[in-house]
Coordinates of C-alpha atoms (C1' of nucleotides) in Angstrom, one line a residue:
Chain A
M1 CA 109.4 -6.8 -74.0
P2 CA 107.7 -10.0 -72.6
G3 CA 104.4 -11.5 -73.7
E4 CA 104.1 -10.5 -77.4
I5 CA 101.7 -11.8 -79.8
D6 CA 103.2 -14.1 -82.5
D7 CA 104.3 -11.9 -85.3
H8 CA 103.5 -14.9 -87.8
G9 CA 106.8 -13.7 -89.3
V10 CA 105.1 -11.4 -91.6
A11 CA 107.3 -9.0 -93.5
A12 CA 104.9 -8.2 -95.8
F13 CA 103.5 -5.2 -93.7
S14 CA 105.0 -2.4 -92.0
K15 CA 102.3 -1.8 -89.6
R16 CA 100.4 -4.1 -87.3
T17 CA 96.8 -3.4 -87.4
R18 CA 93.8 -5.3 -85.8
Q19 CA 92.3 -6.3 -89.3
R20 CA 95.5 -7.8 -90.4
E21 CA 95.9 -9.6 -87.1
A22 CA 92.4 -10.9 -87.7
V23 CA 93.1 -12.1 -91.3
L24 CA 96.2 -14.1 -90.2
S25 CA 94.7 -15.4 -87.2
S26 CA 91.7 -16.8 -89.1
L27 CA 93.8 -18.3 -92.0
A28 CA 95.8 -20.1 -89.4
D29 CA 92.8 -21.5 -87.5
H30 CA 90.8 -22.7 -90.4
P31 CA 93.2 -25.0 -92.4
G32 CA 91.1 -25.2 -95.6
F33 CA 90.8 -23.1 -98.6
V34 CA 88.7 -19.8 -98.4
S35 CA 87.5 -17.2 -100.8
A36 CA 88.2 -13.7 -100.0
Q37 CA 84.5 -13.1 -99.7
T38 CA 83.9 -16.1 -97.4
L39 CA 86.8 -14.9 -95.3
H40 CA 85.6 -11.4 -95.1
A41 CA 82.0 -12.9 -93.8
R42 CA 83.7 -15.1 -91.5
L43 CA 85.7 -12.3 -89.9
R44 CA 82.5 -10.1 -89.6
Q45 CA 80.5 -12.9 -88.1
A46 CA 83.5 -13.1 -85.6
G47 CA 82.5 -9.5 -84.6
I48 CA 85.6 -8.0 -86.4
R49 CA 85.0 -4.8 -88.4
I50 CA 87.0 -5.2 -91.7
G51 CA 86.0 -4.1 -95.1
L52 CA 86.1 -6.6 -98.1
T53 CA 88.8 -4.2 -99.7
T54 CA 91.1 -4.8 -97.0
V55 CA 90.7 -8.6 -96.9
Y56 CA 91.5 -8.5 -100.6
R57 CA 94.4 -6.4 -100.2
T58 CA 95.9 -8.3 -97.1
L59 CA 95.4 -11.7 -99.0
H60 CA 97.0 -10.1 -102.0
A61 CA 100.1 -9.1 -99.9
L62 CA 100.3 -12.2 -98.0
S63 CA 100.4 -14.5 -101.1
E64 CA 103.0 -11.9 -102.7
A65 CA 105.0 -12.7 -99.4
G66 CA 104.7 -16.4 -100.3
L67 CA 102.8 -16.9 -97.0
L68 CA 99.7 -18.2 -98.8
D69 CA 98.8 -20.7 -101.5
V70 CA 96.4 -19.5 -103.9
I71 CA 94.5 -21.9 -106.2
R72 CA 91.9 -21.5 -108.7
Q73 CA 89.4 -24.0 -109.8
T74 CA 88.4 -24.1 -113.6
R75 CA 84.8 -23.7 -113.3
T76 CA 84.4 -21.9 -109.9
P77 CA 85.2 -18.1 -110.3
G78 CA 87.5 -16.4 -108.1
H79 CA 90.6 -17.5 -106.1
L80 CA 90.8 -19.5 -102.9
F81 CA 93.4 -18.9 -100.2
A82 CA 95.1 -21.0 -97.4
A83 CA 97.8 -20.3 -95.2
R84 CA 100.8 -22.2 -96.3
P85 CA 101.6 -24.8 -93.7
T86 CA 105.3 -25.2 -94.3
T87 CA 107.8 -23.5 -96.1
E88 CA 107.9 -26.2 -98.7
H89 CA 105.9 -26.2 -101.9
Q90 CA 102.9 -28.2 -101.5
H91 CA 99.8 -29.1 -103.4
Y92 CA 96.2 -29.9 -102.4
L93 CA 93.6 -32.3 -103.2
V94 CA 90.4 -30.3 -102.7
C95 CA 86.9 -31.9 -102.1
R96 CA 84.7 -30.1 -105.0
R97 CA 81.8 -30.4 -102.7
C98 CA 82.8 -29.7 -99.0
R99 CA 86.0 -28.2 -99.9
R100 CA 87.9 -30.3 -97.3
S101 CA 91.4 -30.4 -98.6
V102 CA 94.3 -32.8 -98.1
T103 CA 97.9 -31.5 -98.4
I104 CA 100.1 -33.2 -100.9
T105 CA 103.9 -33.2 -100.8
S106 CA 105.6 -34.7 -103.6
R107 CA 109.2 -33.9 -104.4
A108 CA 108.9 -36.1 -107.5
V109 CA 106.3 -33.9 -109.0
E110 CA 108.4 -30.7 -108.1
Q111 CA 111.4 -32.1 -110.0
W112 CA 109.4 -33.1 -112.6
A113 CA 108.0 -29.6 -113.4
T114 CA 111.5 -27.8 -112.8
Q115 CA 113.1 -30.3 -115.1
L116 CA 110.5 -29.8 -117.7
G117 CA 111.1 -26.3 -117.6
H118 CA 114.9 -26.7 -118.3
Q119 CA 114.0 -29.0 -121.2
H120 CA 112.1 -26.6 -122.9
H121 CA 114.5 -23.9 -122.2
F122 CA 112.0 -21.9 -120.0
T123 CA 113.3 -19.9 -116.9
D124 CA 111.5 -18.8 -114.0
V125 CA 109.4 -21.9 -114.3
D126 CA 106.3 -22.0 -112.0
H127 CA 103.8 -24.6 -111.7
I128 CA 100.3 -24.8 -110.2
I129 CA 98.8 -28.4 -109.7
E130 CA 95.3 -28.4 -108.7
L131 CA 93.8 -31.8 -107.7
S132 CA 90.1 -32.0 -106.9
G133 CA 87.6 -34.7 -106.4
I134 CA 84.9 -35.8 -104.2
C135 CA 85.8 -36.9 -100.7
H136 CA 84.5 -40.0 -99.0
H137 CA 82.6 -37.8 -96.8
C138 CA 80.6 -36.5 -99.8
T139 CA 80.6 -39.5 -101.9
P140 CA 77.0 -39.9 -103.2
T141 CA 75.9 -42.9 -101.4
P142 CA 74.9 -45.4 -104.1
R143 CA 71.0 -45.7 -103.2
H144 CA 68.1 -47.1 -104.9
G145 CA 65.7 -45.2 -106.7
P146 CA 65.5 -43.2 -109.7
A147 CA 69.0 -44.2 -111.0
R148 CA 70.8 -41.7 -113.3
A149 CA 73.4 -42.9 -115.7
Chain B
M1 CA 59.6 -42.6 -117.1
P2 CA 61.1 -41.7 -120.5
G3 CA 64.1 -43.2 -121.7
E4 CA 66.8 -40.6 -121.4
I5 CA 69.5 -40.4 -124.0
D6 CA 72.8 -40.2 -122.1
D7 CA 75.0 -38.2 -124.6
H8 CA 78.5 -38.2 -123.1
G9 CA 80.4 -37.5 -126.3
V10 CA 80.6 -35.1 -129.1
A11 CA 77.2 -34.0 -129.6
A12 CA 77.8 -30.5 -128.3
F13 CA 75.9 -29.0 -131.2
S14 CA 73.1 -29.9 -133.2
K15 CA 73.1 -27.3 -136.0
R16 CA 75.8 -26.3 -138.1
T17 CA 76.3 -22.5 -138.4
R18 CA 78.8 -20.3 -140.0
Q19 CA 80.0 -18.9 -136.6
R20 CA 80.7 -22.2 -135.3
E21 CA 82.7 -23.4 -138.2
A22 CA 84.7 -20.2 -137.9
V23 CA 85.3 -20.9 -134.3
L24 CA 86.5 -24.3 -134.7
S25 CA 88.5 -23.4 -137.9
S26 CA 90.4 -20.5 -136.0
L27 CA 91.0 -22.7 -133.1
A28 CA 92.5 -25.5 -135.2
D29 CA 94.5 -23.0 -137.1
H30 CA 96.3 -21.4 -134.2
P31 CA 97.7 -24.1 -131.9
G32 CA 98.2 -21.6 -128.9
F33 CA 95.9 -20.6 -126.1
V34 CA 93.6 -17.8 -126.5
S35 CA 91.0 -15.9 -124.5
A36 CA 87.6 -15.8 -125.6
Q37 CA 88.1 -12.2 -126.5
T38 CA 91.1 -12.4 -128.3
L39 CA 89.5 -15.1 -130.3
H40 CA 86.4 -12.9 -131.0
A41 CA 88.6 -10.2 -132.2
R42 CA 90.7 -12.4 -134.3
L43 CA 87.5 -13.7 -135.8
R44 CA 86.3 -10.4 -136.5
Q45 CA 89.6 -9.2 -137.9
A46 CA 89.2 -12.2 -140.3
G47 CA 85.8 -10.6 -141.5
I48 CA 83.6 -13.0 -139.6
R49 CA 80.5 -11.5 -138.2
I50 CA 80.0 -13.2 -134.7
G51 CA 79.2 -11.9 -131.4
L52 CA 81.2 -12.2 -128.3
T53 CA 78.4 -14.2 -126.5
T54 CA 78.4 -16.7 -129.3
V55 CA 82.1 -17.2 -128.8
Y56 CA 81.8 -17.6 -125.0
R57 CA 78.8 -20.2 -125.7
T58 CA 80.7 -22.0 -128.3
L59 CA 84.0 -22.3 -126.4
H60 CA 81.8 -23.4 -123.3
A61 CA 80.0 -26.2 -125.3
L62 CA 83.4 -27.3 -126.8
S63 CA 85.2 -27.6 -123.8
E64 CA 82.2 -29.4 -122.1
A65 CA 82.4 -31.8 -124.9
G66 CA 86.1 -32.4 -124.1
L67 CA 87.2 -30.9 -127.3
L68 CA 89.3 -28.0 -125.8
D69 CA 91.6 -27.7 -123.1
V70 CA 91.0 -24.7 -120.7
I71 CA 93.5 -23.1 -118.3
R72 CA 93.6 -20.3 -115.9
Q73 CA 96.6 -18.6 -114.8
T74 CA 96.9 -17.5 -111.2
R75 CA 97.2 -13.8 -111.8
T76 CA 95.7 -13.1 -115.2
P77 CA 92.1 -13.1 -115.2
G78 CA 89.8 -15.2 -117.4
H79 CA 90.3 -18.4 -119.1
L80 CA 92.5 -19.5 -122.0
F81 CA 91.4 -21.9 -124.4
A82 CA 93.0 -24.2 -127.1
A83 CA 92.1 -27.0 -129.2
R84 CA 92.8 -30.2 -127.8
P85 CA 95.5 -31.6 -130.1
T86 CA 94.9 -35.5 -129.2
T87 CA 92.5 -37.4 -127.1
E88 CA 95.0 -37.8 -124.5
H89 CA 95.2 -35.8 -121.4
Q90 CA 97.7 -33.1 -121.8
H91 CA 99.2 -30.4 -120.1
Y92 CA 101.1 -27.2 -121.0
L93 CA 104.1 -25.2 -120.3
V94 CA 103.0 -21.6 -121.2
C95 CA 105.2 -18.6 -121.6
R96 CA 104.2 -15.9 -119.3
R97 CA 105.1 -13.3 -121.6
C98 CA 104.5 -14.4 -125.2
R99 CA 102.2 -17.0 -124.4
R100 CA 103.8 -19.5 -126.7
S101 CA 103.1 -23.0 -125.2
V102 CA 104.8 -26.4 -125.3
T103 CA 102.6 -29.5 -125.0
I104 CA 103.3 -31.8 -122.2
T105 CA 102.3 -35.3 -122.1
S106 CA 103.2 -37.3 -119.0
R107 CA 101.6 -40.6 -118.3
A108 CA 103.4 -40.5 -115.0
V109 CA 101.9 -37.5 -113.6
E110 CA 98.4 -38.7 -114.6
Q111 CA 98.8 -41.7 -112.7
W112 CA 100.4 -39.9 -109.9
A113 CA 97.2 -37.8 -109.7
T114 CA 94.9 -40.6 -110.1
Q115 CA 96.6 -42.7 -107.4
L116 CA 96.8 -39.9 -105.0
G117 CA 93.1 -39.6 -105.1
H118 CA 92.7 -43.2 -104.3
Q119 CA 95.0 -43.0 -101.4
H120 CA 93.0 -40.4 -99.9
H121 CA 89.6 -42.0 -100.7
F122 CA 88.6 -39.2 -103.1
T123 CA 86.6 -40.2 -106.2
D124 CA 86.0 -38.4 -109.3
V125 CA 89.5 -37.0 -109.0
D126 CA 90.4 -34.5 -111.6
H127 CA 93.5 -32.4 -112.0
I128 CA 94.7 -29.3 -113.4
I129 CA 98.5 -28.7 -114.1
E130 CA 99.7 -25.5 -115.2
L131 CA 103.2 -24.8 -115.9
S132 CA 104.3 -21.3 -116.7
G133 CA 107.8 -19.8 -117.3
I134 CA 109.6 -17.3 -119.3
C135 CA 110.6 -19.0 -122.7
H136 CA 114.1 -18.5 -124.1
H137 CA 112.6 -15.8 -126.7
C138 CA 111.3 -13.7 -124.0
T139 CA 114.3 -14.2 -121.4
P140 CA 114.8 -10.7 -119.8
T141 CA 118.6 -11.3 -120.0
P142 CA 119.4 -12.6 -123.2
R143 CA 122.4 -14.6 -122.1
H144 CA 123.8 -17.8 -123.6
G145 CA 122.8 -21.1 -122.0
P146 CA 121.2 -21.7 -118.6
A147 CA 123.3 -20.0 -115.9
R148 CA 122.2 -22.2 -113.2
A149 CA 123.6 -25.6 -112.3
Chain C
dA1 C1' 103.9 14.1 -87.7
dT2 C1' 103.5 10.9 -91.6
dA3 C1' 103.7 7.2 -94.2
dG4 C1' 101.1 3.3 -94.4
dA5 C1' 96.3 1.2 -93.7
dT6 C1' 91.5 1.4 -94.2
dG7 C1' 86.9 1.4 -96.2
dC8 C1' 83.2 2.9 -99.0
dA9 C1' 81.6 3.7 -103.4
dA10 C1' 82.6 3.5 -108.1
dA11 C1' 85.0 1.4 -111.6
dC12 C1' 86.4 -2.7 -114.0
dG13 C1' 86.9 -6.7 -116.8
dA14 C1' 85.4 -11.2 -117.7
dT15 C1' 81.5 -14.0 -118.2
dT16 C1' 76.3 -15.0 -118.3
dT17 C1' 71.6 -14.2 -119.2
dG18 C1' 67.1 -12.3 -120.9
dC19 C1' 64.7 -12.0 -125.0
dA20 C1' 63.6 -10.9 -129.6
dG21 C1' 64.9 -11.9 -134.0
dT22 C1' 67.4 -15.4 -137.4
dC23 C1' 68.6 -19.9 -139.5
dT24 C1' 69.1 -24.8 -139.9
dG25 C1' 67.2 -29.4 -140.2
Chain D
dC1 C1' 57.5 -24.8 -138.8
dA2 C1' 60.0 -25.8 -134.4
dG3 C1' 63.6 -25.7 -132.1
dA4 C1' 68.5 -24.4 -132.0
dC5 C1' 71.4 -20.5 -132.5
dT6 C1' 72.6 -15.7 -132.4
dG7 C1' 73.7 -11.2 -130.6
dC8 C1' 72.7 -7.0 -128.1
dA9 C1' 72.2 -4.9 -124.0
dA10 C1' 71.9 -5.4 -119.1
dA11 C1' 73.0 -8.1 -115.4
dT12 C1' 76.4 -10.5 -112.5
dC13 C1' 80.3 -11.4 -110.1
dG14 C1' 84.9 -11.2 -108.4
dT15 C1' 88.2 -7.8 -107.9
dT16 C1' 90.6 -3.4 -108.2
dT17 C1' 91.0 1.5 -107.6
dG18 C1' 90.1 6.6 -106.3
dC19 C1' 90.1 9.2 -102.4
dA20 C1' 89.3 11.2 -97.9
dT21 C1' 90.2 9.3 -93.1
dC22 C1' 92.2 6.9 -89.6
dT23 C1' 96.4 5.0 -87.1
dA24 C1' 100.6 2.9 -85.9
dT25 C1' 105.0 4.3 -85.2

DNA sequence: ATAGATGCAAACGATTTGCAGTCTG
DNA sequence: CAGACTGCAAATCGTTTGCATCTAT
Protein backbone atom coordinates (compact mmCIF):
# COMPACT_ATOMS: atom_id res chain seq x y z
CA MET A 1 0.00 0.00 0.00
CA PRO A 2 1.87 3.05 -1.17
CA GLY A 3 1.51 6.57 0.07
CA GLU A 4 0.09 6.18 3.54
CA ILE A 5 0.03 8.87 6.11
CA ASP A 6 2.27 8.57 9.11
CA ASP A 7 0.48 6.63 11.74
CA HIS A 8 2.40 8.50 14.44
CA GLY A 9 2.84 5.09 15.99
CA VAL A 10 -0.37 5.34 17.89
CA ALA A 11 -1.70 2.13 19.28
CA ALA A 12 -4.00 3.94 21.63
CA PHE A 13 -6.83 3.87 19.15
CA SER A 14 -8.36 1.18 17.09
CA LYS A 15 -9.93 3.42 14.50
CA ARG A 16 -8.50 6.18 12.48
CA THR A 17 -10.66 9.23 12.35
CA ARG A 18 -10.41 12.70 11.01
CA GLN A 19 -10.43 14.33 14.40
CA ARG A 20 -7.85 12.14 15.96
CA GLU A 21 -5.56 12.82 12.99
CA ALA A 22 -6.13 16.49 13.52
CA VAL A 23 -5.28 16.38 17.20
CA LEU A 24 -2.06 14.52 16.59
CA SER A 25 -1.15 16.71 13.72
CA SER A 26 -1.73 19.91 15.63
CA LEU A 27 0.20 18.63 18.59
CA ALA A 28 3.08 17.68 16.36
CA ASP A 29 3.16 21.04 14.65
CA HIS A 30 3.03 23.16 17.76
CA PRO A 31 5.93 22.24 20.03
CA GLY A 32 4.61 24.08 23.07
CA PHE A 33 2.14 23.18 25.74
CA VAL A 34 -1.55 23.67 25.19
CA SER A 35 -4.63 23.27 27.27
CA ALA A 36 -7.39 21.07 25.94
CA GLN A 37 -9.54 24.09 25.41
CA THR A 38 -6.89 26.00 23.54
CA LEU A 39 -6.20 23.03 21.33
CA HIS A 40 -9.87 22.72 20.64
CA ALA A 41 -10.09 26.34 19.63
CA ARG A 42 -7.00 26.00 17.51
CA LEU A 43 -8.46 23.06 15.66
CA ARG A 44 -11.74 24.77 15.04
CA GLN A 45 -9.98 27.84 13.78
CA ALA A 46 -8.21 25.54 11.37
CA GLY A 47 -11.61 24.55 10.08
CA ILE A 48 -11.71 21.17 11.73
CA ARG A 49 -15.04 20.09 13.09
CA ILE A 50 -14.37 18.49 16.44
CA GLY A 51 -16.00 18.56 19.83
CA LEU A 52 -14.37 19.57 23.04
CA THR A 53 -15.25 16.20 24.46
CA THR A 54 -13.33 14.41 21.76
CA VAL A 55 -10.33 16.58 22.34
CA TYR A 56 -10.38 15.70 26.01
CA ARG A 57 -10.83 12.04 25.32
CA THR A 58 -8.12 11.95 22.70
CA LEU A 59 -5.69 13.83 24.88
CA HIS A 60 -6.41 11.49 27.71
CA ALA A 61 -5.87 8.41 25.59
CA LEU A 62 -2.65 9.79 24.20
CA SER A 63 -1.18 10.58 27.54
CA GLU A 64 -2.24 7.19 28.84
CA ALA A 65 -0.31 5.73 25.95
CA GLY A 66 2.67 7.79 27.00
CA LEU A 67 2.72 9.85 23.84
CA LEU A 68 2.09 13.11 25.57
CA ASP A 69 3.51 14.93 28.49
CA VAL A 70 1.10 16.49 30.88
CA ILE A 71 1.88 19.24 33.31
CA ARG A 72 -0.10 21.25 35.74
CA GLN A 73 0.95 24.56 37.13
CA THR A 74 0.23 25.38 40.72
CA ARG A 75 -1.91 28.41 40.22
CA THR A 76 -3.19 27.91 36.72
CA PRO A 77 -6.12 25.54 36.68
CA GLY A 78 -6.30 22.64 34.28
CA HIS A 79 -3.72 20.59 32.47
CA LEU A 80 -1.31 21.41 29.70
CA PHE A 81 -0.38 18.90 27.04
CA ALA A 82 2.49 18.56 24.61
CA ALA A 83 3.62 15.83 22.26
CA ARG A 84 6.49 13.94 23.75
CA PRO A 85 9.47 14.75 21.52
CA THR A 86 11.41 11.59 22.22
CA THR A 87 10.90 8.37 24.01
CA GLU A 88 13.02 9.67 26.82
CA HIS A 89 11.66 11.14 29.96
CA GLN A 90 11.94 14.87 29.74
CA HIS A 91 11.02 17.94 31.62
CA TYR A 92 10.30 21.45 30.62
CA LEU A 93 11.09 24.93 31.62
CA VAL A 94 7.98 26.86 30.77
CA CYS A 95 7.63 30.59 30.53
CA ARG A 96 4.79 31.67 32.74
CA ARG A 97 4.03 34.54 30.46
CA CYS A 98 4.27 33.38 26.84
CA ARG A 99 4.24 29.68 27.58
CA ARG A 100 7.31 29.14 25.44
CA SER A 101 9.06 26.05 26.71
CA VAL A 102 12.53 24.63 26.75
CA THR A 103 13.04 20.92 26.87
CA ILE A 104 15.18 19.68 29.66
CA THR A 105 16.83 16.32 29.73
CA SER A 106 18.73 15.40 32.80
CA ARG A 107 19.57 11.87 33.57
CA ALA A 108 20.94 13.03 36.89
CA VAL A 109 17.59 14.12 38.12
CA GLU A 110 15.91 11.00 36.84
CA GLN A 111 18.31 8.91 38.79
CA TRP A 112 17.98 11.08 41.80
CA ALA A 113 14.23 10.59 41.78
CA THR A 114 14.36 6.88 41.24
CA GLN A 115 16.99 6.34 43.87
CA LEU A 116 15.04 8.40 46.30
CA GLY A 117 12.08 6.13 45.86
CA HIS A 118 14.13 3.07 46.60
CA GLN A 119 15.62 4.71 49.63
CA HIS A 120 12.21 5.25 51.10
CA HIS A 121 10.87 1.88 50.07
CA PHE A 122 8.48 3.25 47.54
CA THR A 123 7.66 1.32 44.44
CA ASP A 124 6.21 2.53 41.19
CA VAL A 125 7.89 5.84 41.70
CA ASP A 126 6.89 8.55 39.33
CA HIS A 127 7.98 12.10 39.30
CA ILE A 128 6.72 15.35 37.98
CA ILE A 129 9.14 18.19 37.68
CA GLU A 130 7.82 21.48 36.56
CA LEU A 131 10.10 24.38 36.03
CA SER A 132 8.71 27.76 35.25
CA GLY A 133 10.03 31.24 34.96
CA ILE A 134 9.99 34.28 32.75
CA CYS A 135 11.93 33.88 29.55
CA HIS A 136 14.15 36.61 28.19
CA HIS A 137 11.53 37.58 25.64
CA CYS A 138 9.10 38.36 28.37
CA THR A 139 11.40 39.82 30.93
CA PRO A 140 9.92 43.09 32.05
CA THR A 141 12.37 45.61 30.62
CA PRO A 142 13.74 47.68 33.47
CA ARG A 143 12.33 51.05 32.61
CA HIS A 144 12.11 54.30 34.40
CA GLY A 145 8.86 55.61 35.78
CA PRO A 146 6.57 54.54 38.59
CA ALA A 147 8.83 51.98 40.07
CA ARG A 148 7.50 49.12 42.07
CA ALA A 149 9.25 47.28 44.81
CA MET B 1 2.27 59.31 45.71
CA PRO B 2 1.82 57.51 48.97
CA GLY B 3 4.57 55.47 50.47
CA GLU B 4 3.54 51.90 49.92
CA ILE B 5 4.32 49.37 52.52
CA ASP B 6 5.80 46.37 50.82
CA ASP B 7 4.89 43.46 52.98
CA HIS B 8 6.49 40.32 51.70
CA GLY B 9 6.52 38.38 54.88
CA VAL B 10 4.15 36.77 57.24
CA ALA B 11 1.54 39.42 57.55
CA ALA B 12 -1.04 37.24 55.94
CA PHE B 13 -3.63 38.16 58.52
CA SER B 14 -4.41 41.15 60.55
CA LYS B 15 -6.98 39.70 62.86
CA ARG B 16 -6.94 36.65 64.98
CA THR B 17 -10.01 34.51 64.80
CA ARG B 18 -11.14 31.20 66.13
CA GLN B 19 -11.26 29.52 62.72
CA ARG B 20 -7.82 30.60 61.70
CA GLU B 21 -6.39 29.30 64.88
CA ALA B 22 -8.08 26.05 64.13
CA VAL B 23 -6.76 25.77 60.60
CA LEU B 24 -3.22 26.47 61.66
CA SER B 25 -3.49 24.18 64.60
CA SER B 26 -4.86 21.31 62.57
CA LEU B 27 -2.24 21.77 59.92
CA ALA B 28 0.46 21.75 62.53
CA ASP B 29 -0.84 18.63 64.17
CA HIS B 30 -1.27 16.57 61.04
CA PRO B 31 2.04 16.38 59.20
CA GLY B 32 0.63 15.01 55.94
CA PHE B 33 -1.01 16.64 52.97
CA VAL B 34 -4.68 17.45 53.02
CA SER B 35 -7.12 18.82 50.56
CA ALA B 36 -9.12 21.86 51.56
CA GLN B 37 -12.23 19.77 51.73
CA THR B 38 -10.66 17.12 53.88
CA LEU B 39 -9.30 19.72 56.22
CA HIS B 40 -12.71 21.27 56.42
CA ALA B 41 -14.28 17.96 57.31
CA ARG B 42 -11.57 17.31 59.82
CA LEU B 43 -12.19 20.61 61.53
CA ARG B 44 -15.91 20.10 61.67
CA GLN B 45 -15.48 16.67 63.09
CA ALA B 46 -13.38 18.29 65.75
CA GLY B 47 -16.38 20.40 66.60
CA ILE B 48 -15.12 23.57 65.02
CA ARG B 49 -17.66 25.67 63.25
CA ILE B 50 -16.04 26.88 60.05
CA GLY B 51 -17.12 27.27 56.48
CA LEU B 52 -15.49 25.70 53.49
CA THR B 53 -14.96 29.12 52.02
CA THR B 54 -12.96 30.23 55.00
CA VAL B 55 -10.83 27.15 54.80
CA TYR B 56 -10.05 27.90 51.17
CA ARG B 57 -9.33 31.51 51.89
CA THR B 58 -7.14 30.76 54.84
CA LEU B 59 -5.24 28.09 52.99
CA HIS B 60 -4.71 30.45 50.14
CA ALA B 61 -3.45 33.22 52.36
CA LEU B 62 -1.11 30.89 54.17
CA SER B 63 0.46 29.55 51.03
CA GLU B 64 0.79 33.05 49.67
CA ALA B 65 2.68 33.86 52.82
CA GLY B 66 4.93 30.90 52.18
CA LEU B 67 3.80 29.06 55.25
CA LEU B 68 2.37 26.13 53.39
CA ASP B 69 3.47 23.85 50.63
CA VAL B 70 1.04 23.14 47.90
CA ILE B 71 1.15 20.22 45.54
CA ARG B 72 -1.07 18.95 42.80
CA GLN B 73 -1.07 15.44 41.52
CA THR B 74 -1.49 14.79 37.82
CA ARG B 75 -4.63 12.73 37.95
CA THR B 76 -6.12 13.74 41.25
CA PRO B 77 -8.00 17.00 40.98
CA GLY B 78 -7.50 19.79 43.42
CA HIS B 79 -4.64 20.88 45.59
CA LEU B 80 -3.05 19.37 48.64
CA PHE B 81 -1.68 21.47 51.45
CA ALA B 82 0.75 20.89 54.26
CA ALA B 83 2.41 23.10 56.79
CA ARG B 84 5.92 23.91 55.73
CA PRO B 85 8.14 22.19 58.30
CA THR B 86 11.11 24.49 57.87
CA THR B 87 11.93 27.65 56.03
CA GLU B 88 13.81 25.60 53.49
CA HIS B 89 12.44 24.62 50.17
CA GLN B 90 11.39 21.02 50.33
CA HIS B 91 9.79 18.39 48.26
CA TYR B 92 7.78 15.32 49.05
CA LEU B 93 7.49 11.76 48.05
CA VAL B 94 3.83 11.00 48.39
CA CYS B 95 2.17 7.62 48.43
CA ARG B 96 -0.51 7.58 45.81
CA ARG B 97 -2.55 5.19 47.86
CA CYS B 98 -2.42 6.23 51.49
CA ARG B 99 -1.06 9.71 50.94
CA ARG B 100 1.67 9.14 53.47
CA SER B 101 4.50 11.44 52.62
CA VAL B 102 8.22 11.63 53.10
CA THR B 103 9.96 14.96 53.19
CA ILE B 104 12.79 15.38 50.76
CA THR B 105 15.43 18.02 51.04
CA SER B 106 17.97 18.25 48.32
CA ARG B 107 20.05 21.28 47.79
CA ALA B 108 21.45 19.67 44.69
CA VAL B 109 18.15 19.72 42.93
CA GLU B 110 17.46 23.26 44.02
CA GLN B 111 20.69 24.37 42.50
CA TRP B 112 20.12 22.31 39.41
CA ALA B 113 16.80 24.03 38.86
CA THR B 114 18.13 27.50 39.45
CA GLN B 115 21.15 27.00 37.28
CA LEU B 116 18.99 25.62 34.52
CA GLY B 117 16.96 28.77 34.54
CA HIS B 118 20.03 30.90 34.18
CA GLN B 119 21.28 28.73 31.36
CA HIS B 120 18.15 29.32 29.40
CA HIS B 121 17.91 32.97 30.26
CA PHE B 122 14.87 32.59 32.39
CA THR B 123 14.32 34.80 35.36
CA ASP B 124 12.11 34.29 38.34
CA VAL B 125 12.58 30.57 38.05
CA ASP B 126 10.36 28.46 40.20
CA HIS B 127 10.12 24.73 40.35
CA ILE B 128 7.64 22.17 41.40
CA ILE B 129 8.87 18.68 41.99
CA GLU B 130 6.37 16.05 42.84
CA LEU B 131 7.41 12.54 43.58
CA SER B 132 4.85 9.86 44.01
CA GLY B 133 4.83 6.14 44.36
CA ILE B 134 3.41 3.33 46.40
CA CYS B 135 4.87 3.06 49.85
CA HIS B 136 5.77 -0.26 51.37
CA HIS B 137 2.63 -0.27 53.46
CA CYS B 138 0.50 -0.14 50.36
CA THR B 139 2.49 -2.32 48.02
CA PRO B 140 -0.05 -4.44 46.14
CA THR B 141 2.11 -7.57 46.32
CA PRO B 142 3.33 -7.89 49.92
CA ARG B 143 6.69 -9.37 49.05
CA HIS B 144 9.88 -9.12 51.00
CA GLY B 145 12.52 -6.82 49.72
CA PRO B 146 12.73 -4.99 46.45
CA ALA B 147 12.59 -7.58 43.71
CA ARG B 148 14.19 -5.28 41.21
CA ALA B 149 17.88 -5.10 40.70
C1' DA C 1 -22.84 -5.39 10.71
C1' DT C 2 -20.68 -3.85 14.89
C1' DA C 3 -17.59 -2.18 18.11
C1' DG C 4 -15.43 1.96 18.64
C1' DA C 5 -15.68 7.07 18.06
C1' DT C 6 -18.12 11.40 18.31
C1' DG C 7 -20.66 15.35 20.22
C1' DC C 8 -24.14 17.77 22.64
C1' DA C 9 -25.94 18.70 26.87
C1' DA C 10 -26.13 17.81 31.52
C1' DA C 11 -23.54 16.37 35.43
C1' DC C 12 -19.56 17.09 38.36
C1' DG C 13 -16.18 18.47 41.64
C1' DA C 14 -13.00 21.86 43.09
C1' DT C 15 -12.54 26.60 43.86
C1' DT C 16 -14.14 31.50 43.77
C1' DT C 17 -17.10 35.43 44.46
C1' DG C 18 -21.15 38.46 45.82
C1' DC C 19 -22.95 40.14 49.68
C1' DA C 20 -24.97 40.61 54.19
C1' DG C 21 -24.04 39.69 58.82
C1' DT C 22 -20.23 39.16 62.62
C1' DC C 23 -16.26 40.06 65.22
C1' DT C 24 -11.64 41.96 66.34
C1' DG C 25 -8.50 45.74 67.15
C1' DC D 1 -16.82 52.21 65.02
C1' DA D 2 -14.31 50.55 60.73
C1' DG D 3 -12.41 47.39 58.46
C1' DA D 4 -11.27 42.60 58.42
C1' DC D 5 -13.38 38.17 58.56
C1' DT D 6 -17.01 34.74 57.87
C1' DG D 7 -20.26 31.84 55.49
C1' DC D 8 -24.01 30.71 52.61
C1' DA D 9 -25.49 30.49 48.07
C1' DA D 10 -24.69 31.11 43.48
C1' DA D 11 -21.39 31.47 39.91
C1' DT D 12 -17.13 29.70 37.52
C1' DC D 13 -14.26 26.67 35.30
C1' DG D 14 -12.06 22.69 33.72
C1' DT D 15 -13.30 18.09 32.92
C1' DT D 16 -16.29 13.92 32.68
C1' DT D 17 -20.32 11.23 31.50
C1' DG D 18 -24.96 9.75 29.55
C1' DC D 19 -26.73 8.67 25.47
C1' DA D 20 -28.14 8.66 20.74
C1' DT D 21 -25.81 8.87 16.36
C1' DC D 22 -22.23 8.05 13.13
C1' DT D 23 -18.38 5.58 10.99
C1' DA D 24 -14.22 2.90 10.11
C1' DT D 25 -13.19 -1.68 9.58
